[in-house]
Structure formats: C-alpha cells, structure tokens
Coordinates of C-alpha atoms in Angstrom, one line a residue:
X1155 CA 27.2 47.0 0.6
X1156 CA 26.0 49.1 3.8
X1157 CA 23.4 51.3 3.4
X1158 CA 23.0 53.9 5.5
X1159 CA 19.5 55.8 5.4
X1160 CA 17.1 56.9 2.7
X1161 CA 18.2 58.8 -0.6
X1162 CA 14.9 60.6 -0.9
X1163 CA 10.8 60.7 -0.1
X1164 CA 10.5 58.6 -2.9
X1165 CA 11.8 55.4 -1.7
X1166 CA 14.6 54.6 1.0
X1167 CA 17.3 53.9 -1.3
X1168 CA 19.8 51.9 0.0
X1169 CA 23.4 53.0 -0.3
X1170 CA 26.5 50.7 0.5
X1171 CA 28.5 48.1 1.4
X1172 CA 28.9 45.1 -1.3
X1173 CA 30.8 42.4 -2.3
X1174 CA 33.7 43.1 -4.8
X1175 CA 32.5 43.7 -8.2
X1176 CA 32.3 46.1 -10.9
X1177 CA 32.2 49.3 -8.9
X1178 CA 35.5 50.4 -7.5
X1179 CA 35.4 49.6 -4.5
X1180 CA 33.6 46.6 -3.1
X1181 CA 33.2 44.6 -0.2
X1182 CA 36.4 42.4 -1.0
X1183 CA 39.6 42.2 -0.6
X1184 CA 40.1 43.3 -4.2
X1185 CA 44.0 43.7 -3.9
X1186 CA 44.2 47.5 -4.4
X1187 CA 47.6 48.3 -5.8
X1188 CA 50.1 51.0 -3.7
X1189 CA 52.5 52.4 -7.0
X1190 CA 56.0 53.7 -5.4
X1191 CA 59.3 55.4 -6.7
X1192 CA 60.3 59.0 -8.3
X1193 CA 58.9 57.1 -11.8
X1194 CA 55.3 56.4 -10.8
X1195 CA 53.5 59.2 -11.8
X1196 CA 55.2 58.0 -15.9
X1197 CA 54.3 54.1 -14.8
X1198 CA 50.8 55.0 -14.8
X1199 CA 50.0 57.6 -17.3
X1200 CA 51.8 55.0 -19.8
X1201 CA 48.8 53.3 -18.8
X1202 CA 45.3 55.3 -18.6
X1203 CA 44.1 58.4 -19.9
X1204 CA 43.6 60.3 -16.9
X1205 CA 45.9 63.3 -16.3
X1206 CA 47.5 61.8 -12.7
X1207 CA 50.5 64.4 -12.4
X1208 CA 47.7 67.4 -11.9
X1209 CA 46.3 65.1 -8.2
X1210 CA 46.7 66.8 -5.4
X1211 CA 48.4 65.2 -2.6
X1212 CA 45.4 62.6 -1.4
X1213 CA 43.3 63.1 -4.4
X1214 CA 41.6 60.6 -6.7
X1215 CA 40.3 60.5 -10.1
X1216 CA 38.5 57.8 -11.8
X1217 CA 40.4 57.2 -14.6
X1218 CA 40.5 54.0 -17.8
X1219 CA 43.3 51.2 -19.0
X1220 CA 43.3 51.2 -22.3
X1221 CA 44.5 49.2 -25.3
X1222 CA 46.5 50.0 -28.3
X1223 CA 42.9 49.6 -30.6
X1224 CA 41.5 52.2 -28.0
X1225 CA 39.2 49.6 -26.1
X1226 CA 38.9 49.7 -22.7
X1227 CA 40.5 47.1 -20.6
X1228 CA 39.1 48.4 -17.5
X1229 CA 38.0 51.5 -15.3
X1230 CA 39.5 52.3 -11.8
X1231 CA 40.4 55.2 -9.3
X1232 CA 43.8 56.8 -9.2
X1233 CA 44.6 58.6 -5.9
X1234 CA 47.9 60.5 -5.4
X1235 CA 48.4 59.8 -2.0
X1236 CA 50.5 62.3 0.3
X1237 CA 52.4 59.0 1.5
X1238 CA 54.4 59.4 -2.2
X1239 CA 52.2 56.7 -3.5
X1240 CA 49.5 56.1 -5.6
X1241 CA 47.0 54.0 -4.3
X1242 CA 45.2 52.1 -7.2
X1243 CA 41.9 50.2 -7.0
X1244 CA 40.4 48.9 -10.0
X1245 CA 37.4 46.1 -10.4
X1246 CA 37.8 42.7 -8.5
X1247 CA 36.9 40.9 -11.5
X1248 CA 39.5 42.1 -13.8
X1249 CA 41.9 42.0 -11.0
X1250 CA 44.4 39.4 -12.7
X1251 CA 44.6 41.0 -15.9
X1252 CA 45.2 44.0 -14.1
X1253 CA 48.0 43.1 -12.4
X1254 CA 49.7 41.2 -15.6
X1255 CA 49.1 44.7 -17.1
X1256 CA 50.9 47.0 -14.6
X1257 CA 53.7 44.5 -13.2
X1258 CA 54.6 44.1 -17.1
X1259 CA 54.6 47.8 -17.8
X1260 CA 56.5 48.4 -14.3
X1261 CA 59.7 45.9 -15.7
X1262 CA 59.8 47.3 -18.8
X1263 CA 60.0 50.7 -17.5
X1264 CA 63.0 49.1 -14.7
X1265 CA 64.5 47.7 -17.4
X1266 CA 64.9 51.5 -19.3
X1267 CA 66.0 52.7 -16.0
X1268 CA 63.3 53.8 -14.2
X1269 CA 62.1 53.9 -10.4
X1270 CA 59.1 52.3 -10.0
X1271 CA 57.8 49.3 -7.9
X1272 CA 54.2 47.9 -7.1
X1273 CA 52.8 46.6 -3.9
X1274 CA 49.2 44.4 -3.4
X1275 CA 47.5 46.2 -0.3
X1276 CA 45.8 42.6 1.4
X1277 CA 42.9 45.7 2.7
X1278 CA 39.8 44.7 2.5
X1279 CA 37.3 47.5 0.9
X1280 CA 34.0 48.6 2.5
X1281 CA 31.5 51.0 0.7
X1282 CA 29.3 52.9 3.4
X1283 CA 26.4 54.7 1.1
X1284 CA 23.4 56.7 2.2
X1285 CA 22.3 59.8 3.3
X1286 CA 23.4 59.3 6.9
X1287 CA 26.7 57.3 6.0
X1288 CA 29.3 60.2 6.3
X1289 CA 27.2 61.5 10.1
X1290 CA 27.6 57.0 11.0
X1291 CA 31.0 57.2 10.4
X1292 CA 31.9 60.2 12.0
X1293 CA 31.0 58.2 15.7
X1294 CA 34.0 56.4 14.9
X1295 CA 36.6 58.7 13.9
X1296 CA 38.4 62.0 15.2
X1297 CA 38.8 63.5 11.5
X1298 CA 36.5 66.3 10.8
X1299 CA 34.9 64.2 7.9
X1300 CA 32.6 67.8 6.7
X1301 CA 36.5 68.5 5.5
X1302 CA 36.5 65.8 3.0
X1303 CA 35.1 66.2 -0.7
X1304 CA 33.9 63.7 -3.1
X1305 CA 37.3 62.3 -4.4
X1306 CA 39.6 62.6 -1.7
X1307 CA 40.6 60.2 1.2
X1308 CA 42.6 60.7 4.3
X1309 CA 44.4 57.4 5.9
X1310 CA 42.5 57.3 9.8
X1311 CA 41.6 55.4 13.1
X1312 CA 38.1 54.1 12.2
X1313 CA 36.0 52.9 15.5
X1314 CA 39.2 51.8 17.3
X1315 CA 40.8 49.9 13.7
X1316 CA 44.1 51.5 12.5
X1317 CA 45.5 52.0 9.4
X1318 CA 41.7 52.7 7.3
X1319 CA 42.3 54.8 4.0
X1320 CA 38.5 56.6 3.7
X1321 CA 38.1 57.9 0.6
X1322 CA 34.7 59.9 0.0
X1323 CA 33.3 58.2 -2.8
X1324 CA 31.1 55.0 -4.1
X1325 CA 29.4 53.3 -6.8
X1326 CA 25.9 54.5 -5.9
X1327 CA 25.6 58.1 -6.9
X1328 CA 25.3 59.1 -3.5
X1329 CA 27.3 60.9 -0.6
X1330 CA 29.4 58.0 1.4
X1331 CA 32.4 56.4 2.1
X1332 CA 34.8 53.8 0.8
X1333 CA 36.9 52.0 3.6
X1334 CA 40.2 50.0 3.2
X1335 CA 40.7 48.0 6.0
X1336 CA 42.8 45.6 7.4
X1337 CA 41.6 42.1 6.6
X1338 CA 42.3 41.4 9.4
X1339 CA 40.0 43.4 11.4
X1340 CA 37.2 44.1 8.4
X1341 CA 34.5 42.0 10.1
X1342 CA 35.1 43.5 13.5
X1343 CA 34.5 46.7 11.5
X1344 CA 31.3 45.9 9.9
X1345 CA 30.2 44.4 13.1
X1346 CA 30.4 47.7 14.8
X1347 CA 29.2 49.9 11.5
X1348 CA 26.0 47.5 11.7
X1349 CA 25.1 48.5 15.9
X1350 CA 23.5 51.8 14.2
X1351 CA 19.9 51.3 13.2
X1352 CA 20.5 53.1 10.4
X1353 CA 23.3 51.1 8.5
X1354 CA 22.0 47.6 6.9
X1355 CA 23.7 45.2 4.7
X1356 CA 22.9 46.0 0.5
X1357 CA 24.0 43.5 -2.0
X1358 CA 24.5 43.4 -5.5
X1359 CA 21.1 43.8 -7.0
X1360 CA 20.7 47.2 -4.7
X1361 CA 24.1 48.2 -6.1
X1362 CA 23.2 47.8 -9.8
X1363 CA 20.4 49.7 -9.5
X1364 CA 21.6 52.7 -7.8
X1365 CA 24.6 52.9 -10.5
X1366 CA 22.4 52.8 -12.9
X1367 CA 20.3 55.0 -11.9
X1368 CA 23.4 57.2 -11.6
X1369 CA 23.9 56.5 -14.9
X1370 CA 27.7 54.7 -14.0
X1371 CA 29.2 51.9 -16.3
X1372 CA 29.5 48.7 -15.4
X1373 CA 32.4 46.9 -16.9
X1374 CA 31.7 43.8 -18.8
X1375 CA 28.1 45.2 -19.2
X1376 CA 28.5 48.5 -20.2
X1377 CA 32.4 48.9 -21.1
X1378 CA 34.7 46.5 -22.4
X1379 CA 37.8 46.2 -24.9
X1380 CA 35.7 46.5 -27.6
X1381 CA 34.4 49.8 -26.4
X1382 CA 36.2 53.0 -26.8
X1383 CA 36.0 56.0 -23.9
X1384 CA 34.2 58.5 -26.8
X1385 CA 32.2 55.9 -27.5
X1386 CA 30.9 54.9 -23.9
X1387 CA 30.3 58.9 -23.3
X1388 CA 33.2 59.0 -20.9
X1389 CA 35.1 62.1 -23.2
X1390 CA 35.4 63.7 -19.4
X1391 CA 38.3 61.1 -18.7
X1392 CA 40.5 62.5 -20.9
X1393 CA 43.1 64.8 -19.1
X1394 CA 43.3 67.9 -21.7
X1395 CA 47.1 67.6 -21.5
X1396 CA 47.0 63.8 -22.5
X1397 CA 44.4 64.8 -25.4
X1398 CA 46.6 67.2 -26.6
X1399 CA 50.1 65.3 -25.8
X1400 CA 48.1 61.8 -27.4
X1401 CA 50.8 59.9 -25.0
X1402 CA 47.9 57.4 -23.8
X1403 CA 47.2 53.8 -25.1
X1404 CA 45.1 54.2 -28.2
X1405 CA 45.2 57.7 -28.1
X1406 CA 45.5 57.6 -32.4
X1407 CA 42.4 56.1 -32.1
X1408 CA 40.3 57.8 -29.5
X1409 CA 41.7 61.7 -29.7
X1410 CA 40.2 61.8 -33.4
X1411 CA 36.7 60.2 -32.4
X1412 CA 36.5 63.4 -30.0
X1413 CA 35.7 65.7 -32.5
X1414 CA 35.1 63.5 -35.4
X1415 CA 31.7 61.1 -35.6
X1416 CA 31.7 57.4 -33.8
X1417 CA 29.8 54.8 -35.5
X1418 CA 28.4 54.0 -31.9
X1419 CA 27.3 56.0 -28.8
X1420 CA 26.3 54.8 -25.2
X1421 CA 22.9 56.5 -24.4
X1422 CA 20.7 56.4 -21.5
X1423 CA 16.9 55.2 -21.9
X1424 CA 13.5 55.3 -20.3
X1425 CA 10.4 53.8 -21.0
X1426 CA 7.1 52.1 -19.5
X1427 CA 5.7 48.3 -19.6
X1428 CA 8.1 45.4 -19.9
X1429 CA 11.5 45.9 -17.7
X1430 CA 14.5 46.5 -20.5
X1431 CA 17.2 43.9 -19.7
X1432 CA 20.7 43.6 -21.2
X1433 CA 20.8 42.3 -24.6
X1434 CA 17.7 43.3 -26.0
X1435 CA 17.7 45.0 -29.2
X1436 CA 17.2 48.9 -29.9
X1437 CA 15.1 49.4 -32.6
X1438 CA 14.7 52.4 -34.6
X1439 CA 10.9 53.7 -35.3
X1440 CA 11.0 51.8 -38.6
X1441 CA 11.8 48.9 -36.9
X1442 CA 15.5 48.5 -37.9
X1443 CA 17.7 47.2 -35.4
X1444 CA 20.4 50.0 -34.5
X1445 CA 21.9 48.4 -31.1
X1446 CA 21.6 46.5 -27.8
X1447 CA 20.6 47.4 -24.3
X1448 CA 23.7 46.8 -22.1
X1449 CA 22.8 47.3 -18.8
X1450 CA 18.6 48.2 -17.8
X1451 CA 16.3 47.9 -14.9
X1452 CA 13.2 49.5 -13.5
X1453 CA 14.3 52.3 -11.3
X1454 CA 12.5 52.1 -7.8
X1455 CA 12.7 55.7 -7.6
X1456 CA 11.7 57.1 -10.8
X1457 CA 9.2 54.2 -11.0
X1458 CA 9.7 53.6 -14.8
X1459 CA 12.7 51.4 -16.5
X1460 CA 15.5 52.7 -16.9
X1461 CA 18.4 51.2 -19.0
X1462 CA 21.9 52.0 -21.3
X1463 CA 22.8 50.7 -24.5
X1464 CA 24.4 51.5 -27.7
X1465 CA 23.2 53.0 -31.0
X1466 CA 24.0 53.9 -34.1
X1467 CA 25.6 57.4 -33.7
X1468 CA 22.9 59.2 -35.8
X1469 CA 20.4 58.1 -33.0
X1470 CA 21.8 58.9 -30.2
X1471 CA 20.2 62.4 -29.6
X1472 CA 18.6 63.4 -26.6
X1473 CA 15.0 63.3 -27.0
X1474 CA 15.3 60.7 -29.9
X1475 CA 11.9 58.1 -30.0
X1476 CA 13.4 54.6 -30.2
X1477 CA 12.3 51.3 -29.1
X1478 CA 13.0 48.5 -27.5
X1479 CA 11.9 44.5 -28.4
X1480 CA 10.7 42.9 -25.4
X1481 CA 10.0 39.6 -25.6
X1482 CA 9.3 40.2 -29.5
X1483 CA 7.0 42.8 -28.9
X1484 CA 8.6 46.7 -29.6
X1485 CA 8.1 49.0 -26.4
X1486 CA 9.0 52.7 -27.2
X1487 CA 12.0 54.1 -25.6
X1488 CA 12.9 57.6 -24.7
X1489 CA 16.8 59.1 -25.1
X1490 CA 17.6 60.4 -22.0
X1491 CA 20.2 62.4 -20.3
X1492 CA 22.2 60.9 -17.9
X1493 CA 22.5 60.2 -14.6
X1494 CA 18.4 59.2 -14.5
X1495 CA 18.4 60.4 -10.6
X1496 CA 20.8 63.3 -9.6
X1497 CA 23.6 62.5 -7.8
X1498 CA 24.9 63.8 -4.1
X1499 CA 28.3 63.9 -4.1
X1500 CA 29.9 65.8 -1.3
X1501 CA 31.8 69.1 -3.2
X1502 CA 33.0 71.6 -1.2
X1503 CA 32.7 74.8 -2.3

C-alpha cells in the first residue's frame, strides 16, 4: 500500500498501496476480470445483488457473490466501463473460486444462447491512499483528476505508463486512488510514485486498521458463506429493483431477512484496556455468551480499541453495554455506529 500524507491532527494515518488481499484492490496482480458481449450486464446480475444495469458508463459499485443459502461467497467492485465492458476486481484470495464461479455461469449462459465472454486483465493493481494521494498523482497525468468522484475511473497515461485504469476508490476510508497497471511496467510506476516525499510504502497491518476504522469487511474475517448481506449490515447492496425482482442468488433467503428479524447482526464495538482480537467472545452483561469478535484492533486515531463482531440480534442496538472476554477476564464493550472514523471519499456535488 502507498500512503500518501496524514489523514488528520490526530495521527498521520497512512493511506495506500498493499499487497493483494481482502480489500479490492491490492498491490497484486489479482487478475481483475474484463466481462464482454451484448449479455454481460444478465452474466453478472445472475451473479451478485448489485443493480449493474443502472452504472453509468465508467462507474463502479461495490457489489456481493452470493450462494443459493444466501451466504456470501465474496465481495468485489463492478464497473461499467464506457469500453462496453465491465471491468471486475474481486479479492486476490478468493480469486480461483471466483473465476470457477463466473467462467461456469458464463457457459451455461453460451450454451442458452447468450453473448457473453470473460477476459483475465494480467494488470497489476496499486492503491494510492492519503490526503495528498489524488494532488501526487495528478504530477503524472493530464486528466483533470478534481473531475473524478469516489467510484468512478477513467483509463489514462500515468507518469509516462499507458494503458492505467484509475479508479477513485480504496480500502482505507480515505480519498485516493486505485491503479491498474501493466505488469509490466508496475515497478517502474511505484518507483516514480515513491520520488515524492510524501508517498511511502503501507503494508498490511496499516491497511487493516484503516478499514477498520472505516468500519469495511474483511472477507474471511468479517464476511463469509456462512454470513448473509442483512446479516453483515450490508442491506445498502441490494439494488431496489433486484430486492423487488428477488432475481439474485439467495434472494428467498435474504429479501425476507430485510424486513423480518435475523438471528445475527454484525455490530461495531469500542472499548478501553485489553486490545479485542478476532475470536474472542461477546458477552452479554449477565455474562452469557451471545457472539464473537471477527475483526478488532486499537485505533491509532481514536486511541481506544476498536473492533466488529456478531451478536445475537436482540443485542445489537446502538448504545447496547456488552462485554468482551479477554484473556478470561470480561472488559465492557460499547455498540457503536459505524465507520469508527469518518470517511473522505471524494463526491462531487
């Protein structure tokens, strides 16, 4: 991950460029998938929830796979591309399953007649994050980058390298940048992101915490096939036409859950003492376990922990007292909204 400046007074917060994992979107050459033919908007909507025929030409959407049960088999970005192609990039690590997934779904759909056909981009993807990422990059480029909102990309030369799709967007929470590159050229790229003082290499343990602070699933941690989207919280999604039409994977499962009760709800937590850690139990005031932390840390700039889990839908309340064993000991725990730290996305008005 690159970072590029400070997030805020409280601490520089470092916003970037990582190796590929769970955060659309990596440092990797993750395979993102280019979706062709008159069919492809149907290809993919067989697939996710997300409402993909409303994207304007060279705009995104984060979006979910889902099973038949509901669960989610992964979460990635959907951009409709005004190349008439959707450009897909979902999570490194789920990258073979994804693929089985959509080249499976893609025959079938040949096979009934269809026009639809998938391509592995070999781009490499670079997250530039940070206050001063978007005024770094624009040394580079001739696009007026001001002109781009959170979501949408524009294919561009970037510091002499052709071919870059920059999409405004990132795991972090904050304003920045997501580059595909040609592998080809990606190191020359970073080398020559990395001359400007401001812009320094962020790994994974920077990235976990600035999502989190965001308040942004991590799949495997925080989503997974056992996990449906009105359970994890992520009821936004849902296009309202695929709600209503129920034409999405699991949709007999998940459309009733939205107005209905779920056993299980993914909240957001804050406390003191102890850092929470994923897998330890949420405990209600009586001492009765009612979950388990899935993802937690202690948030460099709200200097308490922070963390996400899942409890018993009765619980989940904002503002409801839990606690948390630590090391058998039971440290209170705060419901909190989400994200913990607000977020900067770039929306024009």
């Amino acid at each position: 991950m690159l970072r590029a400046g400070g997030r805020t007074a409280l601490r520089v917060r470092p916003r970037g460029l990582e190796p590929g994992a769970g955060g659309r979107r990596r440092c990797c050459s993750s395979g993102p998938t280019k979706v062709f033919g008159r069919d492809r908007v149907k290809f993919m909507e067989s697939l996710v929830v997300g409402d993909i025929a409303e994207l304007k030409p060279d705009q995104g959407t984060l979006s979910l796979f889902t099973n038949e049960e509901g669960g989610i088999l992964d979460d990635l970005i959907v951009t409709s591309t005004s190349e008439q192609h959707l450009y897909v990039v979902s999570n490194a690590g789920c990258r073979d399953k994804d693929w089985v997934l959509m080249q499976g779904r893609a025959e079938e759909l040949r096979a009934a007649g269809s026009d639809v056909h998938l391509e592995v981009s070999e781009n490499a993807l670079l997250a530039l994050q940070g206050p001063s990422a978007v005024r770094v990059l624009q040394t580079g480029v001739s696009d007026d980058l001001a002109k781009l909102s959170f979501m949408s990309s524009v294919v561009m030369v970037v510091f002499g390298v052709p071919g870059c799709r920059v999409t405004r967007c990132g795991y972090t929470g904050e304003d920045g940048v997501e580059i595909s590159v040609p592998v080809g050229r990606v190191v020359e790229l970073v080398e020559l992101l990395l001359r400007d003082p401001q812009v320094q290499l962020a790994g994974l343990a920077a990235r976990d915490s600035l999502r989190l602070e965001a308040g942004l699933c991590l799949y495997g941690n925080d989503i997974d096939e056992t996990t449906t989207p009105v359970e994890a919280a992520l009821v936004w999604t849902l296009g309202k036409r695929r709600r209503v039409a129920m034409d999405f994977p699991g949709a007999r499962v998940i459309v009733p859950q939205i107005k209905g009760k779920v056993k299980r709800k993914r909240v957001g937590l804050i406390s003191t003492g102890p850092p929470i850690r994923p897998h330890m139990p949420i405990l209600s005031l009586e001492g009765r376990p009612i979950g388990k932390v899935t993802s937690g840390c202690p948030s460099p700039c709200l200097k308490k922990n922070v963390a996400m889990g899942y409890v018993e839908g009765e619980q989940s309340r904002v503002g409801t007292v839990l606690a948390v064993e630590v090391r058998k000991k039971s440290c209170p725990a705060l419901v909190t909204r989400m994200p913990f730290v607000p977020t900067r996305y770039h929306m024009l008005k």
